[in-house]
Amino acid sequence: MRAARGATVLLAVGVAGALTLTTGCSAPKGRPTATGTTPPSPAPTTPTPTDPPSETPTPTPTPTWDGQVKVLGDGSTSYTGPQPKQPTPEKLKPGEKPPQFVVFSWDGALEGDDRLFSRFRKLGAENNAQMTFFLSGIYTLPKSKRTLYHPPQHDPGSAAIDFATDAHIKDTLEQLRLAWQDGNEIGTHFNGHYCESKGGKDWSAEEWKSELDQAVSFVTNWRTNTGFKDLPPLPFDYTKELVGGRAPCLEGQKNLLPAEKAAGFRYDASSPGEFQVWPVKKEGIWNFPLQLLPYPGKSAQVLSMDFNFLANQSGNTTKGDQRKYDAWEKETRDGYLAGFERVYNGSRAPLFIGNHFEDWNGGIYMQAIEDVMKNVCTREEVRCVSFRQVADWLDAQDPQVLDKLRQLDPGQPADWPRLVR
């Protein structure tokens, strides 16, 4: 199984220029869509630890609560106590096999006419799965107030995605409220989804700080910006709950990390791709990349995101040959499951999957994810969790044990009594 790290990589090569998804093409139901949302495809290298093994763990603190709900700021958010349904991270006992973590994450996190946010929130609750929803901040900002957004290197009020309708903002706020109460994490996908020229890869650390600050501001001031008076506040303090994000198009991590570190982030999920190995930290922040999974029927691997399966199946269109939908859906599902089985029966490295709420190629990628969630999340020793929960668990472990786990190839069966002491 050691050949996994040296296998051919099958990515959406050159997609930033070759694949352009026109706004409205992928979501005819009125849901805001992004253009050029495909991640880049650098040649991945085997990650190596970048922080000293003796680094002090920083688990999520459990605040004391007096039982009183505290409305914050303009009433957009509130503190209702520690988040419900959170597992307690435990250090591995000698000889114990690590649990198999699986993270389903969603970029944008808008409840549009297709109701995909609510669909997968309910599906997660039914299958013992908690997830990470990366919210685009401007999805809480009405179009009439769009000039409040000042994107780096672009005109005020502009964005590479559509602003949400008032109805969609209300529906999204409701889903965010319910998702958090279900134990899911609300991270950030930042704001304008700018990629390529003058996008995240060209932004300085200060520009990323501005983008992040604005994302937080839009969420914590939605009541003022929208004028909505008939909705309750979000049941969490976003300034404290927000501990991680994913950059649009997976671009700009180098300058993004200092901004995130200054904001107290625990992790970043913006890396454009690595092998299925145990995570390391970059600049003191956990690096949770998309991962290379076996591509069914090919001696190659593909990034663990819906867009990359699409790019390899229908190229530059989100409405490919309908006669191939069934085969493509099976190919996508089998790819995710192959990546799961490789680590579940091998190194037990966490599996990270990235998605968008979309209906590309007839919704086959949504159905594939639903099938995978139902298949794996109820299995023995599997935990379908949020990125934040993975960070909590990693910080609770012996750094020397984590170093040993990182030396395993994805499908390599481990001698757990020898590794975990």
CSV table of C-alpha atoms in Angstrom, one decimal:
chain,number,residue,atom,x,y,z
A,1,MET,CA,0.0,0.0,0.0
A,2,ARG,CA,3.0,2.3,0.2
A,3,ALA,CA,2.5,3.1,-3.5
A,4,ALA,CA,-0.4,5.4,-2.5
A,5,ARG,CA,2.0,8.3,-2.0
A,6,GLY,CA,3.6,7.9,-5.4
A,7,ALA,CA,0.5,7.3,-7.5
A,8,THR,CA,-0.5,9.4,-10.5
A,9,VAL,CA,-2.5,12.4,-9.5
A,10,LEU,CA,-5.7,13.1,-11.4
A,11,LEU,CA,-6.8,16.6,-10.7
A,12,ALA,CA,-8.7,19.3,-12.5
A,13,VAL,CA,-5.6,20.4,-14.3
A,14,GLY,CA,-5.5,24.0,-15.3
A,15,VAL,CA,-9.1,24.5,-14.2
A,16,ALA,CA,-8.7,28.1,-13.1
A,17,GLY,CA,-8.4,29.0,-16.7
A,18,ALA,CA,-9.9,26.1,-18.6
A,19,LEU,CA,-13.1,25.6,-16.5
A,20,THR,CA,-15.3,28.6,-16.1
A,21,LEU,CA,-18.7,28.1,-14.5
A,22,THR,CA,-20.9,30.9,-15.6
A,23,THR,CA,-23.2,32.4,-12.9
A,24,GLY,CA,-26.6,30.9,-13.1
A,25,CYS,CA,-25.4,27.8,-15.0
A,26,SER,CA,-25.0,25.6,-12.0
A,27,ALA,CA,-28.0,26.8,-10.0
A,28,PRO,CA,-31.0,27.8,-12.1
A,29,LYS,CA,-33.2,27.9,-9.0
A,30,GLY,CA,-31.9,31.3,-7.9
A,31,ARG,CA,-29.2,30.2,-5.6
A,32,PRO,CA,-26.0,32.4,-5.7
A,33,THR,CA,-23.3,30.7,-7.5
A,34,ALA,CA,-19.5,31.2,-7.9
A,35,THR,CA,-17.5,31.5,-11.0
A,36,GLY,CA,-14.1,29.7,-11.2
A,37,THR,CA,-14.6,27.7,-8.1
A,38,THR,CA,-12.2,24.9,-8.9
A,39,PRO,CA,-9.1,24.6,-6.8
A,40,PRO,CA,-5.7,24.7,-8.3
A,41,SER,CA,-3.7,21.5,-8.8
A,42,PRO,CA,-0.1,21.7,-7.6
A,43,ALA,CA,2.0,18.6,-7.3
A,44,PRO,CA,1.5,17.5,-3.7
A,45,THR,CA,4.4,16.6,-1.5
A,46,THR,CA,4.5,14.4,1.5
A,47,PRO,CA,3.8,16.7,4.5
A,48,THR,CA,6.3,16.9,7.3
A,49,PRO,CA,5.8,18.2,10.8
A,50,THR,CA,6.5,21.9,11.0
A,51,ASP,CA,6.0,22.5,14.7
A,52,PRO,CA,8.0,21.1,17.6
A,53,PRO,CA,6.5,18.0,19.1
A,54,SER,CA,6.5,19.7,22.5
A,55,GLU,CA,4.1,22.4,21.5
A,56,THR,CA,1.5,23.0,24.1
A,57,PRO,CA,-1.9,21.8,23.1
A,58,THR,CA,-4.7,24.4,22.9
A,59,PRO,CA,-8.0,22.5,23.2
A,60,THR,CA,-11.2,24.4,22.9
A,61,PRO,CA,-12.0,25.9,26.4
A,62,THR,CA,-15.3,25.1,28.0
A,63,PRO,CA,-16.6,28.4,29.3
A,64,THR,CA,-18.6,28.6,32.5
A,65,TRP,CA,-22.2,29.6,32.1
A,66,ASP,CA,-24.7,31.0,34.5
A,67,GLY,CA,-27.7,29.7,32.6
A,68,GLN,CA,-28.7,33.2,31.3
A,69,VAL,CA,-28.9,33.9,27.6
A,70,LYS,CA,-26.9,37.0,26.8
A,71,VAL,CA,-27.9,38.9,23.7
A,72,LEU,CA,-24.8,40.4,22.0
A,73,GLY,CA,-24.3,43.6,20.0
A,74,ASP,CA,-27.3,44.6,18.0
A,75,GLY,CA,-29.1,41.4,18.7
A,76,SER,CA,-27.7,39.5,15.7
A,77,THR,CA,-26.0,36.9,18.0
A,78,SER,CA,-26.2,35.7,21.5
A,79,TYR,CA,-24.5,33.5,24.1
A,80,THR,CA,-26.7,30.5,25.0
A,81,GLY,CA,-24.1,28.4,26.8
A,82,PRO,CA,-21.6,25.9,25.5
A,83,GLN,CA,-22.5,24.3,22.2
A,84,PRO,CA,-24.7,21.2,22.6
A,85,LYS,CA,-23.7,17.7,21.5
A,86,GLN,CA,-20.0,18.1,21.6
A,87,PRO,CA,-17.8,15.1,22.3
A,88,THR,CA,-15.1,15.2,25.0
A,89,PRO,CA,-11.7,14.6,23.3
A,90,GLU,CA,-9.8,11.8,25.0
A,91,LYS,CA,-6.1,10.8,24.8
A,92,LEU,CA,-5.5,7.5,23.2
A,93,LYS,CA,-4.8,4.7,25.7
A,94,PRO,CA,-1.8,2.5,25.3
A,95,GLY,CA,-2.3,0.2,22.3
A,96,GLU,CA,-5.6,1.8,21.4
A,97,LYS,CA,-6.5,2.2,17.7
A,98,PRO,CA,-7.5,5.7,16.7
A,99,PRO,CA,-11.1,6.3,15.7
A,100,GLN,CA,-11.7,6.9,12.0
A,101,PHE,CA,-12.7,10.6,11.7
A,102,VAL,CA,-14.6,11.7,8.6
A,103,VAL,CA,-15.3,15.4,8.0
A,104,PHE,CA,-18.0,16.5,5.6
A,105,SER,CA,-17.6,20.2,4.9
A,106,TRP,CA,-19.7,22.7,2.9
A,107,ASP,CA,-18.4,25.8,1.1
A,108,GLY,CA,-20.8,28.8,1.1
A,109,ALA,CA,-23.5,27.4,3.3
A,110,LEU,CA,-26.5,29.1,1.7
A,111,GLU,CA,-30.1,27.8,2.1
A,112,GLY,CA,-31.3,28.5,-1.5
A,113,ASP,CA,-34.4,27.4,-3.3
A,114,ASP,CA,-33.0,23.8,-3.6
A,115,ARG,CA,-33.0,23.5,0.2
A,116,LEU,CA,-29.7,21.6,0.2
A,117,PHE,CA,-28.5,23.1,3.5
A,118,SER,CA,-31.6,21.8,5.4
A,119,ARG,CA,-31.4,18.5,3.5
A,120,PHE,CA,-27.9,17.7,4.6
A,121,ARG,CA,-28.3,19.2,8.1
A,122,LYS,CA,-31.2,16.8,8.7
A,123,LEU,CA,-29.3,13.9,7.0
A,124,GLY,CA,-26.4,14.5,9.4
A,125,ALA,CA,-28.7,14.4,12.4
A,126,GLU,CA,-30.2,11.1,11.2
A,127,ASN,CA,-26.8,9.5,10.6
A,128,ASN,CA,-24.8,10.6,13.7
A,129,ALA,CA,-22.8,13.0,11.6
A,130,GLN,CA,-21.7,16.5,12.6
A,131,MET,CA,-20.2,18.7,9.9
A,132,THR,CA,-18.5,22.0,9.2
A,133,PHE,CA,-20.5,24.7,7.3
A,134,PHE,CA,-18.1,27.3,5.8
A,135,LEU,CA,-20.4,30.4,5.6
A,136,SER,CA,-19.8,33.1,3.0
A,137,GLY,CA,-20.3,36.3,5.1
A,138,ILE,CA,-22.0,38.2,2.4
A,139,TYR,CA,-24.8,35.6,2.4
A,140,THR,CA,-26.1,37.5,5.5
A,141,LEU,CA,-25.7,40.9,3.7
A,142,PRO,CA,-28.7,42.2,1.6
A,143,LYS,CA,-28.0,43.3,-1.9
A,144,SER,CA,-29.3,46.8,-1.1
A,145,LYS,CA,-26.4,47.1,1.4
A,146,ARG,CA,-23.8,45.5,-0.8
A,147,THR,CA,-21.5,48.6,-0.8
A,148,LEU,CA,-20.8,47.9,2.9
A,149,TYR,CA,-18.5,45.2,1.5
A,150,HIS,CA,-15.0,46.4,0.5
A,151,PRO,CA,-13.3,43.5,-1.2
A,152,PRO,CA,-9.5,43.7,-1.4
A,153,GLN,CA,-8.3,45.0,-4.8
A,154,HIS,CA,-11.9,45.3,-6.1
A,155,ASP,CA,-14.6,48.0,-6.1
A,156,PRO,CA,-16.9,48.3,-3.1
A,157,GLY,CA,-20.1,46.2,-3.4
A,158,SER,CA,-18.6,43.9,-6.0
A,159,ALA,CA,-18.3,40.1,-5.6
A,160,ALA,CA,-17.6,37.0,-7.8
A,161,ILE,CA,-20.8,35.4,-6.4
A,162,ASP,CA,-24.3,36.8,-6.2
A,163,PHE,CA,-25.7,38.4,-3.1
A,164,ALA,CA,-28.5,36.5,-1.5
A,165,THR,CA,-32.2,37.5,-1.7
A,166,ASP,CA,-33.8,38.6,1.5
A,167,ALA,CA,-35.8,35.3,1.7
A,168,HIS,CA,-32.6,33.3,1.3
A,169,ILE,CA,-30.9,35.3,4.0
A,170,LYS,CA,-33.7,34.5,6.4
A,171,ASP,CA,-33.7,30.8,5.5
A,172,THR,CA,-29.9,30.7,5.9
A,173,LEU,CA,-30.0,32.3,9.3
A,174,GLU,CA,-32.6,29.7,10.4
A,175,GLN,CA,-30.4,26.8,9.1
A,176,LEU,CA,-27.3,28.3,10.8
A,177,ARG,CA,-29.2,28.4,14.1
A,178,LEU,CA,-30.4,24.8,13.8
A,179,ALA,CA,-27.1,23.5,12.5
A,180,TRP,CA,-25.2,24.9,15.6
A,181,GLN,CA,-27.8,23.5,17.9
A,182,ASP,CA,-27.3,20.1,16.2
A,183,GLY,CA,-23.6,20.3,17.1
A,184,ASN,CA,-22.3,21.4,13.7
A,185,GLU,CA,-19.5,23.9,13.3
A,186,ILE,CA,-20.0,27.3,11.6
A,187,GLY,CA,-16.7,28.3,9.9
A,188,THR,CA,-16.0,30.9,7.3
A,189,HIS,CA,-15.7,30.8,3.5
A,190,PHE,CA,-14.9,34.6,3.7
A,191,ASN,CA,-16.9,36.8,1.4
A,192,GLY,CA,-16.6,37.6,-2.3
A,193,HIS,CA,-15.2,34.4,-3.6
A,194,TYR,CA,-12.5,36.1,-5.7
A,195,CYS,CA,-10.0,33.8,-7.4
A,196,GLU,CA,-7.1,34.0,-9.8
A,197,SER,CA,-6.1,37.6,-10.7
A,198,LYS,CA,-6.7,39.9,-7.7
A,199,GLY,CA,-8.1,37.0,-5.8
A,200,GLY,CA,-7.0,35.5,-2.6
A,201,LYS,CA,-3.6,34.3,-3.9
A,202,ASP,CA,-2.7,38.0,-4.7
A,203,TRP,CA,-3.9,39.3,-1.3
A,204,SER,CA,-1.5,40.4,1.4
A,205,ALA,CA,-1.9,39.3,5.1
A,206,GLU,CA,-3.5,42.7,5.8
A,207,GLU,CA,-6.0,42.3,3.0
A,208,TRP,CA,-6.9,38.9,4.2
A,209,LYS,CA,-7.4,40.4,7.7
A,210,SER,CA,-9.8,42.9,6.2
A,211,GLU,CA,-11.7,40.1,4.4
A,212,LEU,CA,-11.9,38.1,7.6
A,213,ASP,CA,-13.0,41.1,9.7
A,214,GLN,CA,-15.7,41.9,7.3
A,215,ALA,CA,-17.0,38.3,7.2
A,216,VAL,CA,-17.3,38.4,11.0
A,217,SER,CA,-18.9,41.8,10.9
A,218,PHE,CA,-21.6,40.8,8.4
A,219,VAL,CA,-22.6,37.8,10.6
A,220,THR,CA,-22.6,39.7,13.9
A,221,ASN,CA,-24.5,42.7,12.4
A,222,TRP,CA,-27.1,41.0,10.2
A,223,ARG,CA,-30.0,42.5,12.1
A,224,THR,CA,-28.8,46.1,11.5
A,225,ASN,CA,-27.9,45.4,7.9
A,226,THR,CA,-31.1,43.6,7.0
A,227,GLY,CA,-33.6,45.4,9.2
A,228,PHE,CA,-35.2,42.0,10.0
A,229,LYS,CA,-37.0,42.2,13.4
A,230,ASP,CA,-38.9,38.9,13.3
A,231,LEU,CA,-36.0,36.6,13.7
A,232,PRO,CA,-34.2,35.5,16.9
A,233,PRO,CA,-30.5,36.0,17.3
A,234,LEU,CA,-28.1,33.3,16.3
A,235,PRO,CA,-27.5,31.2,19.5
A,236,PHE,CA,-23.8,31.6,19.5
A,237,ASP,CA,-21.0,34.2,19.8
A,238,TYR,CA,-19.5,34.1,16.3
A,239,THR,CA,-16.4,36.0,17.5
A,240,LYS,CA,-15.6,33.0,19.7
A,241,GLU,CA,-17.1,30.1,17.8
A,242,LEU,CA,-15.2,31.0,14.6
A,243,VAL,CA,-12.0,29.0,14.7
A,244,GLY,CA,-11.4,27.9,11.1
A,245,GLY,CA,-12.1,28.6,7.4
A,246,ARG,CA,-11.5,27.6,3.8
A,247,ALA,CA,-10.3,30.1,1.3
A,248,PRO,CA,-12.3,30.3,-2.0
A,249,CYS,CA,-10.6,28.3,-4.7
A,250,LEU,CA,-8.1,27.1,-2.1
A,251,GLU,CA,-6.0,30.1,-2.9
A,252,GLY,CA,-3.8,32.3,-0.8
A,253,GLN,CA,-3.1,30.1,2.3
A,254,LYS,CA,0.4,31.5,2.7
A,255,ASN,CA,-0.7,35.1,3.5
A,256,LEU,CA,-4.0,33.9,5.0
A,257,LEU,CA,-2.4,31.9,7.8
A,258,PRO,CA,-0.9,35.0,9.6
A,259,ALA,CA,-4.3,36.7,9.5
A,260,GLU,CA,-6.0,33.6,10.9
A,261,LYS,CA,-3.4,33.1,13.6
A,262,ALA,CA,-3.9,36.7,14.7
A,263,ALA,CA,-7.6,36.0,14.9
A,264,GLY,CA,-7.0,33.0,17.1
A,265,PHE,CA,-8.0,30.3,14.5
A,266,ARG,CA,-7.4,26.7,15.4
A,267,TYR,CA,-7.1,25.4,11.9
A,268,ASP,CA,-7.2,26.2,8.2
A,269,ALA,CA,-8.8,24.1,5.4
A,270,SER,CA,-7.4,26.0,2.4
A,271,SER,CA,-4.5,23.7,1.4
A,272,PRO,CA,-5.0,22.7,-2.3
A,273,GLY,CA,-4.3,19.0,-1.7
A,274,GLU,CA,-2.2,16.4,0.1
A,275,PHE,CA,-2.2,12.7,0.6
A,276,GLN,CA,-4.4,10.9,3.2
A,277,VAL,CA,-2.0,11.3,6.1
A,278,TRP,CA,-2.3,12.5,9.6
A,279,PRO,CA,-2.3,16.3,9.8
A,280,VAL,CA,0.4,18.7,10.8
A,281,LYS,CA,0.4,22.3,11.8
A,282,LYS,CA,1.5,25.3,9.7
A,283,GLU,CA,2.5,28.4,11.7
A,284,GLY,CA,0.8,26.9,14.8
A,285,ILE,CA,-2.5,26.2,13.0
A,286,TRP,CA,-3.7,22.7,12.1
A,287,ASN,CA,-3.6,22.2,8.3
A,288,PHE,CA,-6.6,20.3,7.1
A,289,PRO,CA,-6.3,19.9,3.3
A,290,LEU,CA,-8.4,18.3,0.7
A,291,GLN,CA,-7.0,14.9,0.1
A,292,LEU,CA,-6.1,12.6,-2.8
A,293,LEU,CA,-8.4,9.7,-3.2
A,294,PRO,CA,-8.2,6.6,-5.5
A,295,TYR,CA,-10.0,7.3,-8.8
A,296,PRO,CA,-12.2,4.3,-9.6
A,297,GLY,CA,-10.9,2.4,-12.7
A,298,LYS,CA,-7.8,4.6,-13.1
A,299,SER,CA,-4.3,4.3,-11.7
A,300,ALA,CA,-4.7,7.9,-10.5
A,301,GLN,CA,-6.0,9.9,-7.6
A,302,VAL,CA,-8.4,12.8,-7.4
A,303,LEU,CA,-9.0,15.6,-4.9
A,304,SER,CA,-11.8,14.9,-2.3
A,305,MET,CA,-14.2,17.6,-3.6
A,306,ASP,CA,-17.3,17.4,-5.8
A,307,PHE,CA,-15.8,20.0,-8.2
A,308,ASN,CA,-12.8,17.8,-9.0
A,309,PHE,CA,-14.9,14.8,-9.8
A,310,LEU,CA,-17.0,17.0,-12.1
A,311,ALA,CA,-13.9,18.4,-13.8
A,312,ASN,CA,-12.8,14.9,-14.7
A,313,GLN,CA,-16.2,13.8,-15.8
A,314,SER,CA,-17.9,16.6,-17.7
A,315,GLY,CA,-15.0,19.1,-18.2
A,316,ASN,CA,-16.1,22.7,-18.5
A,317,THR,CA,-19.8,22.2,-18.1
A,318,THR,CA,-22.0,21.5,-15.1
A,319,LYS,CA,-24.6,20.0,-17.4
A,320,GLY,CA,-22.9,17.1,-19.0
A,321,ASP,CA,-24.2,14.1,-21.0
A,322,GLN,CA,-27.2,12.9,-19.0
A,323,ARG,CA,-26.7,9.4,-20.3
A,324,LYS,CA,-23.5,9.3,-18.1
A,325,TYR,CA,-25.0,10.6,-14.9
A,326,ASP,CA,-25.6,7.2,-13.3
A,327,ALA,CA,-22.0,6.1,-14.1
A,328,TRP,CA,-20.5,9.4,-12.9
A,329,GLU,CA,-22.5,9.2,-9.7
A,330,LYS,CA,-21.3,5.7,-9.0
A,331,GLU,CA,-17.7,6.7,-9.8
A,332,THR,CA,-17.9,9.6,-7.4
A,333,ARG,CA,-19.4,7.5,-4.6
A,334,ASP,CA,-16.9,4.7,-5.1
A,335,GLY,CA,-14.1,7.2,-5.1
A,336,TYR,CA,-15.0,8.6,-1.7
A,337,LEU,CA,-15.6,5.1,-0.3
A,338,ALA,CA,-12.3,3.9,-1.7
A,339,GLY,CA,-10.5,6.7,0.2
A,340,PHE,CA,-12.5,5.8,3.3
A,341,GLU,CA,-11.7,2.1,3.2
A,342,ARG,CA,-8.0,2.8,2.6
A,343,VAL,CA,-7.5,4.6,5.8
A,344,TYR,CA,-10.3,2.8,7.8
A,345,ASN,CA,-8.4,-0.4,7.3
A,346,GLY,CA,-5.0,1.3,7.3
A,347,SER,CA,-3.5,4.3,9.0
A,348,ARG,CA,-6.8,5.7,10.3
A,349,ALA,CA,-5.8,9.2,9.1
A,350,PRO,CA,-8.9,11.5,9.1
A,351,LEU,CA,-10.8,11.7,5.8
A,352,PHE,CA,-11.6,15.3,4.7
A,353,ILE,CA,-14.3,15.8,2.1
A,354,GLY,CA,-15.3,19.2,0.6
A,355,ASN,CA,-18.6,20.0,-1.1
A,356,HIS,CA,-20.8,22.8,-2.5
A,357,PHE,CA,-24.6,23.0,-2.3
A,358,GLU,CA,-25.2,22.6,-6.0
A,359,ASP,CA,-27.1,20.6,-8.6
A,360,TRP,CA,-24.2,20.0,-11.0
A,361,ASN,CA,-24.9,17.2,-13.5
A,362,GLY,CA,-28.4,16.6,-12.2
A,363,GLY,CA,-27.4,16.6,-8.5
A,364,ILE,CA,-25.3,13.4,-8.7
A,365,TYR,CA,-22.6,14.7,-6.4
A,366,MET,CA,-25.2,15.5,-3.7
A,367,GLN,CA,-26.6,12.0,-4.0
A,368,ALA,CA,-23.1,10.5,-3.8
A,369,ILE,CA,-22.4,12.3,-0.6
A,370,GLU,CA,-25.7,11.2,0.9
A,371,ASP,CA,-24.9,7.6,0.1
A,372,VAL,CA,-21.4,7.9,1.6
A,373,MET,CA,-22.7,9.5,4.8
A,374,LYS,CA,-25.3,6.8,5.2
A,375,ASN,CA,-22.7,4.1,4.5
A,376,VAL,CA,-19.8,5.2,6.8
A,377,CYS,CA,-21.1,7.4,9.7
A,378,THR,CA,-22.9,4.6,11.5
A,379,ARG,CA,-20.0,2.1,11.3
A,380,GLU,CA,-18.0,0.9,14.2
A,381,GLU,CA,-15.2,3.1,15.4
A,382,VAL,CA,-16.2,5.9,12.9
A,383,ARG,CA,-16.8,9.4,14.0
A,384,CYS,CA,-18.3,11.9,11.5
A,385,VAL,CA,-17.3,15.2,13.0
A,386,SER,CA,-16.5,18.8,12.4
A,387,PHE,CA,-13.0,20.2,11.7
A,388,ARG,CA,-13.1,21.8,15.1
A,389,GLN,CA,-13.7,18.5,16.8
A,390,VAL,CA,-10.8,16.9,14.9
A,391,ALA,CA,-8.6,19.8,16.2
A,392,ASP,CA,-9.8,19.2,19.7
A,393,TRP,CA,-8.9,15.5,19.5
A,394,LEU,CA,-5.5,16.1,18.0
A,395,ASP,CA,-4.6,18.6,20.6
A,396,ALA,CA,-5.5,16.1,23.3
A,397,GLN,CA,-3.0,13.5,22.0
A,398,ASP,CA,0.6,12.8,22.8
A,399,PRO,CA,2.7,14.8,20.2
A,400,GLN,CA,5.1,11.9,19.9
A,401,VAL,CA,2.3,9.4,19.1
A,402,LEU,CA,1.0,11.8,16.4
A,403,ASP,CA,4.5,11.9,14.9
A,404,LYS,CA,4.5,8.1,14.6
A,405,LEU,CA,1.0,8.2,13.0
A,406,ARG,CA,2.3,10.6,10.4
A,407,GLN,CA,4.9,8.1,9.2
A,408,LEU,CA,2.2,5.7,8.1
A,409,ASP,CA,1.1,5.5,4.4
A,410,PRO,CA,-2.7,5.8,4.0
A,411,GLY,CA,-3.4,2.1,3.5
A,412,GLN,CA,-0.6,0.8,5.8
A,413,PRO,CA,-1.9,-1.5,8.6
A,414,ALA,CA,-0.5,-0.4,11.8
A,415,ASP,CA,0.9,-2.1,14.9
A,416,TRP,CA,-1.1,-0.1,17.3
A,417,PRO,CA,0.4,-1.5,20.5
A,418,ARG,CA,3.8,-0.5,19.2
A,419,LEU,CA,2.8,2.9,18.0
A,420,VAL,CA,0.5,4.0,20.8
A,421,ARG,CA,2.3,3.7,24.1
